[in-house]
Amino acid sequence: MDLEQIIAGRIILEFLGASARFLGYNLWTLSNDNDFRTFSSFWSPSGSNQKKDDNSNRNHMIGVLFLGGFVMLLIIFNT
């Protein structure tokens, strides 16, 4: 059961990180006239295994920061 929860938690964090990166990049794109990127390019890019691992780690890191920030905002505004 613990292994399943760890895997599910990692997937949720990576999804949150990819969503935050997707929204941030594409909102930045609106002001800079860059090309729009799809969600799949943030979730699972094509390329080498090292690129995929780096992307997964980046999604996980940003997901942790996003979730931590969200929890901190909940604590601040609910007290």
Backbone as a chain_set.jsonl record, in Angstrom:
{"seq": "MDLEQIIAGRIILEFLGASARFLGYNLWTLSNDNDFRTFSSFWSPSGSNQKKDDNSNRNHMIGVLFLGGFVMLLIIFNT", "coords": {"N": [[0.814, -1.196, 0.0], [1.94, 1.251, 0.755], [3.85, 1.687, -1.245], [2.221, 2.065, -3.48], [0.982, 4.477, -2.754], [3.163, 6.207, -2.692], [3.954, 6.194, -5.385], [1.603, 7.173, -6.587], [1.499, 9.693, -5.366], [3.831, 10.863, -6.386], [3.172, 11.003, -9.091], [1.004, 12.764, -8.966], [2.306, 15.081, -8.012], [4.074, 15.55, -10.141], [2.209, 16.057, -12.145], [1.011, 18.403, -11.149], [3.269, 20.065, -11.236], [3.852, 20.069, -14.0], [1.509, 21.235, -14.914], [1.663, 23.781, -13.725], [4.011, 24.738, -14.934], [3.163, 24.706, -17.611], [1.006, 26.574, -17.593], [2.381, 28.862, -16.679], [4.407, 29.225, -18.653], [2.864, 29.548, -21.015], [1.277, 31.755, -20.364], [3.287, 33.631, -20.184], [4.035, 33.578, -22.815], [1.968, 34.937, -24.063], [2.599, 37.606, -23.645], [5.02, 37.907, -24.923], [4.947, 37.04, -27.539], [5.817, 34.473, -28.295], [6.024, 31.004, -29.42], [3.224, 28.896, -28.856], [3.138, 26.205, -26.551], [2.304, 22.785, -26.187], [0.578, 20.86, -23.628], [1.578, 18.288, -23.452], [4.239, 18.547, -24.124], [5.386, 19.476, -21.826], [4.687, 17.525, -20.002], [5.546, 14.947, -20.967], [8.162, 15.025, -22.775], [9.519, 14.524, -26.1], [12.53, 12.81, -26.956], [15.827, 12.189, -25.64], [16.518, 9.782, -22.996], [17.688, 11.007, -20.805], [16.836, 13.639, -21.061], [14.1, 13.275, -20.636], [14.144, 12.353, -17.978], [15.257, 14.604, -16.684], [13.221, 16.453, -17.189], [11.122, 15.24, -15.798], [12.111, 15.393, -13.182], [12.211, 18.175, -12.91], [9.479, 18.821, -13.153], [8.554, 17.527, -10.86], [9.91, 18.951, -8.837], [8.884, 21.588, -9.171], [6.218, 21.024, -8.759], [6.248, 20.297, -6.033], [7.008, 22.769, -4.912], [4.819, 24.351, -5.745], [2.652, 23.025, -4.485], [3.466, 23.276, -1.812], [3.434, 26.086, -1.559], [0.728, 26.526, -1.952], [-0.375, 25.22, 0.282], [0.749, 26.81, 2.295], [-0.537, 29.256, 1.735], [-3.162, 28.475, 2.309], [-2.929, 28.053, 5.08], [-2.242, 30.63, 5.972], [-4.454, 32.25, 5.178], [-6.575, 31.033, 6.446], [-6.389, 31.367, 9.135]], "CA": [[0.0, 0.0, 0.0], [2.799, 2.436, 0.807], [4.456, 1.88, -2.558], [1.201, 2.647, -4.353], [0.781, 5.866, -2.359], [4.345, 6.952, -3.117], [3.882, 6.343, -6.837], [0.49, 8.077, -6.887], [1.907, 11.035, -4.942], [4.809, 11.392, -7.342], [2.449, 11.335, -10.323], [0.225, 13.978, -8.7], [3.237, 16.203, -7.958], [4.55, 15.826, -11.492], [1.108, 16.675, -12.874], [0.924, 19.786, -10.674], [4.419, 20.79, -11.766], [3.677, 20.261, -15.442], [0.422, 22.208, -15.096], [2.18, 25.111, -13.371], [4.937, 25.136, -15.993], [2.362, 24.957, -18.808], [0.312, 27.85, -17.434], [3.363, 29.939, -16.6], [5.048, 29.448, -19.952], [1.928, 30.05, -22.019], [0.917, 33.123, -19.996], [4.44, 34.432, -20.581], [3.992, 33.602, -24.279], [1.017, 35.962, -24.493], [3.218, 38.929, -23.626], [6.26, 37.928, -25.702], [4.703, 36.534, -28.897], [6.522, 33.21, -28.571], [5.154, 29.924, -29.862], [2.455, 28.162, -27.862], [3.568, 24.823, -26.35], [1.236, 21.926, -25.694], [0.795, 20.284, -22.308], [2.379, 17.071, -23.566], [5.667, 18.88, -24.175], [5.829, 19.625, -20.441], [4.441, 16.291, -19.26], [6.472, 13.903, -21.435], [8.737, 15.481, -24.044], [10.241, 13.527, -26.9], [13.975, 13.013, -26.89], [16.627, 11.175, -24.954], [16.075, 9.405, -21.656], [18.161, 12.003, -19.845], [15.929, 14.79, -21.182], [12.852, 12.893, -19.981], [14.394, 12.323, -16.536], [15.405, 15.99, -16.237], [11.892, 17.047, -17.225], [10.366, 14.655, -14.699], [12.622, 15.985, -11.944], [11.789, 19.58, -12.886], [8.051, 18.818, -12.842], [8.407, 17.127, -9.46], [10.383, 20.058, -8.006], [7.928, 22.688, -9.259], [5.001, 20.541, -8.11], [6.444, 20.419, -4.587], [6.957, 24.195, -4.593], [3.454, 24.807, -5.955], [1.821, 22.461, -3.429], [3.881, 23.918, -0.566], [2.908, 27.442, -1.576], [-0.722, 26.436, -1.786], [-0.628, 24.889, 1.688], [1.069, 27.998, 3.082], [-1.632, 30.212, 1.543], [-4.301, 27.985, 3.085], [-2.666, 28.3, 6.495], [-2.265, 32.076, 6.23], [-5.775, 32.836, 5.006], [-7.593, 30.373, 7.268], [-6.171, 31.579, 10.567]], "C": [[0.857, 1.259, 0.0], [3.431, 2.728, -0.545], [3.473, 2.512, -3.532], [0.977, 4.116, -4.031], [1.96, 6.732, -2.776], [4.292, 7.212, -4.617], [2.765, 7.308, -7.219], [0.841, 9.512, -6.496], [2.893, 11.653, -5.893], [4.122, 11.797, -8.643], [1.646, 12.618, -10.133], [1.139, 15.194, -8.665], [3.772, 16.557, -9.337], [3.462, 16.479, -12.334], [0.931, 18.133, -12.453], [2.066, 20.633, -11.23], [4.292, 21.064, -13.247], [2.57, 21.271, -15.716], [0.897, 23.624, -14.795], [3.143, 25.611, -14.441], [4.182, 25.493, -17.268], [1.669, 26.316, -18.721], [1.295, 29.015, -17.406], [3.996, 30.253, -17.941], [4.09, 30.069, -20.951], [1.358, 31.414, -21.646], [2.048, 34.083, -20.351], [4.467, 34.599, -22.108], [3.054, 34.697, -24.783], [1.653, 37.342, -24.542], [4.457, 39.026, -24.513], [6.116, 37.439, -27.131], [5.579, 35.34, -29.258], [5.524, 32.17, -29.042], [4.478, 29.259, -28.67], [2.989, 26.737, -27.763], [2.425, 24.023, -25.76], [1.598, 21.364, -24.326], [1.693, 19.052, -22.381], [3.867, 17.362, -23.664], [6.228, 19.115, -22.777], [5.694, 18.325, -19.663], [5.426, 15.2, -19.675], [7.053, 14.31, -22.784], [9.389, 14.339, -24.808], [11.729, 13.834, -26.808], [14.644, 11.894, -26.128], [16.058, 10.881, -23.571], [16.518, 10.422, -20.617], [17.271, 13.244, -19.878], [14.607, 14.492, -20.482], [13.014, 12.866, -18.474], [14.543, 13.732, -15.973], [14.054, 16.696, -16.196], [11.036, 16.528, -16.077], [10.808, 15.248, -13.366], [12.194, 17.445, -11.814], [10.299, 19.685, -12.556], [7.817, 18.495, -11.371], [8.793, 18.282, -8.534], [9.371, 21.21, -8.012], [6.594, 22.284, -8.636], [5.09, 20.63, -6.6], [6.365, 21.881, -4.16], [5.532, 24.74, -4.704], [2.546, 24.305, -4.827], [2.176, 23.078, -2.074], [3.37, 25.346, -0.467], [1.407, 27.47, -1.359], [-1.094, 26.131, -0.341], [-0.332, 26.091, 2.575], [-0.021, 29.06, 2.935], [-2.891, 29.771, 2.293], [-4.125, 28.262, 4.563], [-2.797, 29.789, 6.812], [-3.684, 32.629, 6.188], [-6.866, 32.166, 5.822], [-7.356, 30.557, 8.756], [-6.739, 32.901, 11.009]], "O": [[0.533, 2.229, -0.684], [3.535, 3.886, -0.947], [3.84, 3.388, -4.316], [0.799, 4.924, -4.943], [1.769, 7.88, -3.176], [4.557, 8.327, -5.066], [2.956, 8.167, -8.08], [0.511, 10.448, -7.225], [2.811, 12.847, -6.183], [4.459, 12.826, -9.229], [1.605, 13.465, -11.025], [0.796, 16.236, -9.225], [3.909, 17.735, -9.668], [3.751, 17.358, -13.147], [0.724, 19.003, -13.3], [1.86, 21.775, -11.644], [4.591, 22.166, -13.706], [2.676, 22.073, -16.643], [0.572, 24.56, -15.526], [3.096, 26.783, -14.815], [4.519, 26.472, -17.935], [1.735, 27.113, -19.657], [1.06, 30.042, -18.043], [4.109, 31.418, -18.323], [4.452, 31.01, -21.658], [0.985, 32.173, -22.541], [1.8, 35.214, -20.769], [4.874, 35.642, -22.617], [3.318, 35.314, -25.815], [1.29, 38.163, -25.385], [4.898, 40.133, -24.823], [7.101, 37.43, -27.869], [6.028, 35.215, -30.397], [4.319, 32.42, -29.062], [5.084, 29.082, -27.613], [3.267, 26.117, -28.789], [1.666, 24.525, -24.931], [2.758, 21.384, -23.915], [2.481, 18.803, -21.469], [4.681, 16.506, -23.319], [7.432, 18.966, -22.568], [6.492, 18.049, -18.768], [6.071, 14.593, -18.82], [6.491, 13.973, -23.826], [9.764, 13.319, -24.229], [12.128, 14.98, -26.605], [14.102, 10.798, -25.99], [15.232, 11.629, -23.048], [15.799, 10.673, -19.649], [16.986, 13.833, -18.835], [14.054, 15.361, -19.808], [12.12, 13.308, -17.752], [14.014, 14.028, -14.902], [13.777, 17.455, -15.267], [10.304, 17.296, -15.452], [9.974, 15.569, -12.518], [11.852, 17.896, -10.721], [9.899, 20.542, -11.767], [6.981, 19.118, -10.717], [8.092, 18.562, -7.562], [9.044, 21.746, -6.953], [5.911, 23.122, -8.046], [4.115, 20.999, -5.946], [5.726, 22.2, -3.157], [5.093, 25.506, -3.847], [1.76, 25.076, -4.276], [1.286, 23.37, -1.275], [2.92, 25.771, 0.597], [0.885, 28.34, -0.661], [-2.029, 26.723, 0.198], [-1.083, 26.365, 3.511], [-0.389, 29.7, 3.92], [-3.604, 30.605, 2.85], [-5.075, 28.665, 5.234], [-3.401, 30.158, 7.819], [-4.075, 33.395, 7.069], [-7.983, 32.681, 5.886], [-8.061, 29.954, 9.566], [-6.648, 33.249, 12.186]]}, "num_chains": 1, "name": "protein.A"}
